[in-house]
Each structure stands twice: as structure tokens, then as C-alpha cells.
Short mmCIF file of C-alpha atoms and ligand atoms in Angstrom, two decimals:
data_model
loop_
_atom_site.label_atom_id
_atom_site.label_comp_id
_atom_site.label_asym_id
_atom_site.label_seq_id
_atom_site.Cartn_x
_atom_site.Cartn_y
_atom_site.Cartn_z
CA MET A 5 117.20 117.96 97.50
CA GLU A 6 120.86 119.76 98.11
CA LEU A 7 122.08 117.66 101.28
CA LEU A 8 121.39 114.83 99.05
CA LYS A 9 122.66 116.51 95.87
CA ALA A 10 125.84 117.35 98.24
CA ALA A 11 126.55 113.87 99.16
CA ILE A 12 126.36 112.89 95.85
CA ARG A 13 129.33 115.53 94.84
CA ASP A 14 131.36 114.54 98.19
CA VAL A 15 131.26 110.85 98.19
CA GLY A 16 129.77 109.41 94.73
CA GLN A 17 131.94 107.62 92.27
CA VAL A 18 131.35 107.78 89.02
CA LEU A 19 132.37 104.42 88.07
CA ASN A 20 132.02 105.13 84.05
CA ASP A 21 129.22 107.12 81.75
CA ASN A 22 126.36 104.94 83.32
CA VAL A 23 127.00 104.24 86.81
CA LEU A 24 127.28 106.24 89.82
CA LYS A 25 128.73 104.45 93.08
CA VAL A 26 126.95 105.44 96.19
CA ASP A 27 127.62 102.11 98.44
CA SER A 28 128.90 104.89 101.83
CA PHE A 29 125.49 105.82 102.05
CA LEU A 30 122.95 103.96 100.13
CA ASN A 31 123.95 100.76 98.88
CA HIS A 32 125.71 99.30 101.56
CA GLN A 33 126.72 101.42 104.08
CA ILE A 34 123.71 103.56 105.03
CA ASP A 35 123.60 107.51 106.65
CA PRO A 36 120.86 107.17 108.70
CA ALA A 37 120.82 110.96 108.90
CA LEU A 38 120.94 112.06 105.49
CA MET A 39 117.98 108.74 104.97
CA MET A 40 115.59 110.56 107.37
CA ALA A 41 116.04 113.77 105.60
CA VAL A 42 115.24 111.63 102.39
CA GLY A 43 112.45 110.27 104.40
CA GLU A 44 111.24 113.65 105.07
CA GLU A 45 111.12 114.90 101.79
CA PHE A 46 109.61 112.37 100.51
CA ALA A 47 106.60 112.65 102.95
CA ARG A 48 106.59 116.21 102.22
CA LEU A 49 106.33 116.14 98.34
CA PHE A 50 102.77 113.36 98.61
CA VAL A 51 101.44 113.85 101.89
CA ASP A 52 98.62 115.60 100.27
CA GLU A 53 98.26 112.35 98.20
CA GLY A 54 96.48 110.07 101.16
CA ILE A 55 99.26 107.64 100.90
CA THR A 56 98.27 104.52 102.93
CA ARG A 57 100.89 102.14 102.58
CA ILE A 58 104.76 102.43 100.86
CA LEU A 59 105.93 99.73 98.37
CA THR A 60 109.61 99.26 97.64
CA LEU A 61 112.09 96.15 96.25
CA GLU A 62 114.83 94.87 98.69
CA SER A 63 117.60 95.80 98.98
CA SER A 64 118.21 99.50 98.98
CA GLY A 65 114.66 100.77 98.68
CA ILE A 66 114.17 99.33 102.17
CA ALA A 67 116.00 102.54 104.04
CA PRO A 68 114.24 105.74 102.23
CA ALA A 69 111.12 103.90 102.55
CA LEU A 70 111.37 102.90 105.91
CA THR A 71 111.77 106.77 106.72
CA ALA A 72 109.41 108.04 104.62
CA GLY A 73 106.57 105.41 105.92
CA LEU A 74 108.00 106.86 109.73
CA LYS A 75 107.56 110.25 108.50
CA LEU A 76 104.25 109.36 106.92
CA GLY A 77 102.63 106.86 109.75
CA VAL A 78 101.89 104.50 107.34
CA PRO A 79 103.65 100.52 106.86
CA VAL A 80 106.63 100.21 104.47
CA VAL A 81 106.47 96.79 102.95
CA PHE A 82 109.26 95.36 100.37
CA ALA A 83 108.87 93.25 97.76
CA ARG A 84 111.21 90.26 97.46
CA LYS A 85 113.42 89.17 95.11
CA LYS A 86 113.84 85.69 96.20
CA ARG A 87 110.92 83.50 97.43
CA SER A 88 111.39 82.85 100.74
CA ALA A 89 111.35 78.77 101.97
CA ILE A 90 108.53 80.10 104.17
CA MET A 91 106.40 82.31 102.21
CA ASN A 92 104.11 79.49 101.19
CA GLU A 93 101.15 81.69 101.20
CA GLN A 94 99.41 83.61 98.62
CA ALA A 95 101.68 86.14 96.95
CA TYR A 96 101.82 88.51 93.66
CA HIS A 97 104.40 88.38 91.05
CA THR A 98 106.07 90.08 88.43
CA GLN A 99 109.01 89.72 86.52
CA VAL A 100 111.40 92.56 86.25
CA TYR A 101 114.31 93.02 83.55
CA SER A 102 117.63 94.83 84.73
CA PHE A 103 119.29 96.09 82.01
CA THR A 104 122.19 96.90 84.64
CA LYS A 105 122.62 93.48 85.36
CA GLN A 106 120.60 91.53 82.45
CA GLU A 107 119.16 89.52 84.47
CA THR A 108 115.32 88.63 85.47
CA ASN A 109 114.45 88.59 88.95
CA GLU A 110 110.84 87.13 90.23
CA VAL A 111 109.38 89.69 92.12
CA THR A 112 107.14 89.05 95.34
CA VAL A 113 104.88 90.07 97.90
CA LEU A 114 102.03 88.72 100.41
CA LYS A 115 98.43 89.77 99.44
CA LYS A 116 98.11 89.97 102.90
CA PHE A 117 100.97 92.70 102.67
CA LEU A 118 99.48 94.58 99.87
CA PRO A 119 95.92 94.53 100.41
CA ALA A 120 92.52 96.00 97.91
CA GLY A 121 91.64 99.72 97.99
CA GLU A 122 95.15 101.30 99.01
CA THR A 123 96.88 104.66 97.81
CA VAL A 124 100.53 103.63 97.65
CA LEU A 125 103.19 105.38 97.24
CA ILE A 126 106.38 103.26 95.72
CA ILE A 127 110.07 104.14 96.36
CA ASP A 128 113.26 103.06 95.02
CA ASP A 129 116.74 104.24 95.20
CA PHE A 130 117.71 104.38 91.61
CA LEU A 131 115.93 104.96 88.65
CA ALA A 132 117.23 103.38 85.40
CA ASN A 133 115.20 101.83 82.97
CA GLY A 134 112.18 102.61 85.28
CA GLU A 135 111.69 98.34 85.07
CA ALA A 136 111.51 97.89 88.99
CA ALA A 137 109.28 100.85 89.41
CA LEU A 138 106.91 99.49 86.44
CA GLY A 139 106.91 96.07 88.49
CA LEU A 140 106.27 97.58 91.71
CA ALA A 141 103.36 99.14 89.92
CA SER A 142 101.80 95.93 88.43
CA LEU A 143 101.90 94.41 91.59
CA VAL A 144 99.95 96.97 93.26
CA GLU A 145 97.26 97.25 90.15
CA GLN A 146 97.44 93.19 90.79
CA ALA A 147 96.36 93.95 94.09
CA GLU A 148 93.43 96.21 92.95
CA SER A 149 95.08 99.21 94.94
CA SER A 150 95.84 102.38 93.20
CA VAL A 151 99.41 104.04 92.77
CA ALA A 152 99.49 107.75 94.37
CA GLY A 153 103.05 108.43 93.11
CA ILE A 154 107.07 107.21 92.29
CA GLY A 155 109.60 108.59 94.75
CA ILE A 156 112.92 107.89 93.53
CA VAL A 157 116.31 109.16 95.97
CA ILE A 158 118.30 109.63 92.59
CA GLU A 159 116.98 109.83 88.61
CA LYS A 160 119.69 109.07 86.24
CA ALA A 161 117.64 111.56 84.00
CA PHE A 162 120.03 110.50 81.04
CA GLN A 163 117.98 107.04 80.87
CA ASN A 164 114.52 106.64 79.77
CA GLY A 165 112.89 105.59 82.92
CA GLY A 166 111.48 108.51 84.43
CA ALA A 167 109.85 109.51 80.18
CA LYS A 168 108.38 105.75 80.54
CA LEU A 169 106.54 106.31 84.14
CA LYS A 170 105.37 109.55 83.21
CA GLU A 171 103.91 108.11 79.57
CA ALA A 172 102.13 105.47 81.54
CA GLY A 173 100.99 108.63 84.28
CA TYR A 174 103.00 108.26 87.29
CA ARG A 175 103.81 111.11 89.60
CA VAL A 176 107.42 110.89 89.76
CA GLU A 177 109.50 112.64 92.19
CA SER A 178 113.24 112.11 91.95
CA LEU A 179 115.40 113.85 95.07
CA ALA A 180 118.40 113.91 92.88
CA ARG A 181 118.58 113.78 89.03
CA ILE A 182 121.38 113.40 87.30
CA ALA A 183 121.47 114.91 83.85
CA SER A 184 125.15 113.06 82.80
CA LEU A 185 128.31 110.84 83.73
CA SER A 186 130.57 111.85 81.57
CA GLY A 187 134.24 112.42 81.82
CA GLY A 188 134.04 110.91 85.71
CA HIS A 189 131.87 114.23 86.79
CA VAL A 190 128.61 114.42 88.18
CA ALA A 191 126.31 116.92 86.59
CA PHE A 192 122.87 117.53 87.84
CA VAL A 193 119.64 118.41 85.45
CA GLU A 194 119.94 122.04 87.03
CA ASP A 195 123.37 122.73 86.65
CA LEU A 196 122.66 122.51 83.09
CA ALA A 197 119.98 124.07 82.56
CA GLN A 198 122.10 127.16 84.61
CA VAL A 199 124.35 126.43 81.85
CA LYS A 200 121.80 126.99 78.79
P1 G4P B 303 115.45 100.25 86.57
O1 G4P B 303 115.19 99.19 87.80
O2 G4P B 303 115.53 101.46 86.63
O3 G4P B 303 115.23 99.75 85.39
O4 G4P B 303 116.71 99.72 86.61
P2 G4P B 303 118.12 98.51 86.55
O5 G4P B 303 117.20 97.75 86.20
O6 G4P B 303 119.21 99.65 85.24
O7 G4P B 303 118.69 98.67 87.92
C1 G4P B 303 119.20 97.43 88.39
C2 G4P B 303 119.82 97.67 90.08
O8 G4P B 303 120.88 98.38 89.58
C3 G4P B 303 118.64 98.50 91.03
O9 G4P B 303 119.89 97.65 91.99
C4 G4P B 303 119.46 99.47 90.58
O10 G4P B 303 118.81 100.38 91.84
C5 G4P B 303 120.84 99.79 90.55
N1 G4P B 303 121.47 100.90 89.40
C6 G4P B 303 121.01 101.34 88.42
N2 G4P B 303 121.90 102.25 87.80
C7 G4P B 303 122.96 102.44 88.96
C8 G4P B 303 123.99 103.30 89.36
O11 G4P B 303 123.97 103.93 88.50
N3 G4P B 303 124.62 103.27 90.82
C9 G4P B 303 123.88 102.30 91.65
N4 G4P B 303 124.61 101.93 92.75
N5 G4P B 303 122.98 101.26 90.90
C10 G4P B 303 122.59 101.23 89.93
P3 G4P B 303 119.21 96.23 92.54
O12 G4P B 303 119.82 94.88 91.83
O13 G4P B 303 117.71 96.13 93.26
O14 G4P B 303 120.07 96.32 93.79
P4 G4P B 303 119.91 96.37 95.42
O15 G4P B 303 118.29 97.44 95.75
O16 G4P B 303 119.60 95.11 95.56
O17 G4P B 303 120.81 96.94 96.15
#
């Protein structure tokens, strides 16, 4: 998605060979116009899948999930990383390990917001090792619903998440795929393909 790639090039900061900082439009401050375009692109990609619900993970997945949900006309649910004191109803849980943060979070969603028999689109901001997306897929499967696909805003294609999700049989659509962050420079997968 060219608009997204332009934003990454213009305001993304490469912190090191593994981490791209995009807190000016996605992870802290949010660019509403760009997020609308992101949601429209997810909707275009998944419109034929019969999506009935979107599931994401707090916090940075919420903005792109919301705009995709608006465009597809379906409810958006976010799994929580911290159990709320008033979440005393029946819930599904799964453990998500973050290699980036080296911590495990228990991720929770109330059963009433993830019913059986739904066709669910999973959306997340970053795909690195795929653990968050696999955790969300596990919640959907616990609910006896099906995962129609996984929509990712920014995939770090030099990490193994994309391959893991595809091996597990999921359709993965990433709007920007980063091949490398080496030398402080963002190289997209398409850029490298053109060089070859
Ligand atoms: P994985 O789910 O694909 O295995 O990824 P990982 O555990 O490595 O990622 C953990 C957190 O770090 C996630 O945010 C993810 O979005 C974020 N992250 C991973 N790589 C990058 C990167 O290169 N840049 C940025 N900006 N973030 C990255 P989170 O803990 O869920 O945070 P938030 O949603 O509350 O903002």
C-alpha cells in the first residue's frame, strides 16, 4: 500500500536492525486519514470472505481494526492484555509470548463478544514472530468460530511470523512488508525484488 509505505519512509525511525518506530501515526499518535485508508484496504482485500466480526489486540491494533470494521460494517472486538476488575464474566484466555518484550501476557476476551459460528478477520499493527496473531487465532478457535484471514499493517518479513502463520494455514495480508532495516534504512520486499 503506497500511502502507508510513504508514511513509513517519511516519518518512520529505524531504531536498530530489528525495530521500526512509527509512533507518529500508529503506535502513539494516530493519523486518522491514514488509518481510514488502511481500513479501506483491509476491507477491499477481505470483502469476499463473508467476515462477520473483527478481532484485534489492545492497544495499537484497535485503530486499524476500527476503520476496517467501519468499512466492512461488522463489530470490532479487542482482546485485553490485562484483566479488568469488572471482567467477571465467562472468558476465553490464551498466553502470548513476546520475543520483542521478552514477557508473556495472558490475553482475554469475553465469550459474549466472540460467539460461535462467526467468520472472523484478525487485525494487528505489527507482525514480527506471529505470536500475537496465533494467540488471537487460538481465541477464535476456542470459540468455535473460523479465522477468515489475518490483516497486518506492517510485517517485518525478515522475521518468521508470516511464514509461521501461512504454515498454520491462514491467509495473511500485510499492507507493508519490510525486508530489512539494516544500516538505518527501510527496504521493502518489493524494492529488493526490483533490484534482483
Ligand atoms: P509477534 O506478536 O509478531 O510475535 O511480535 P512481538 O511479540 O515481537 O511484538 C510485541 C510487541 O512489539 C507488539 O506490540 C508489536 O506490535 C510490537 N513490535 C514488534 N516489532 C515492532 C517494531 O519493529 N516496531 C514497533 N513499533 N513495534 C513492534 P504490543 O506490545 O502489542 O504493543 P501495543 O499494541 O500495546 O502498542
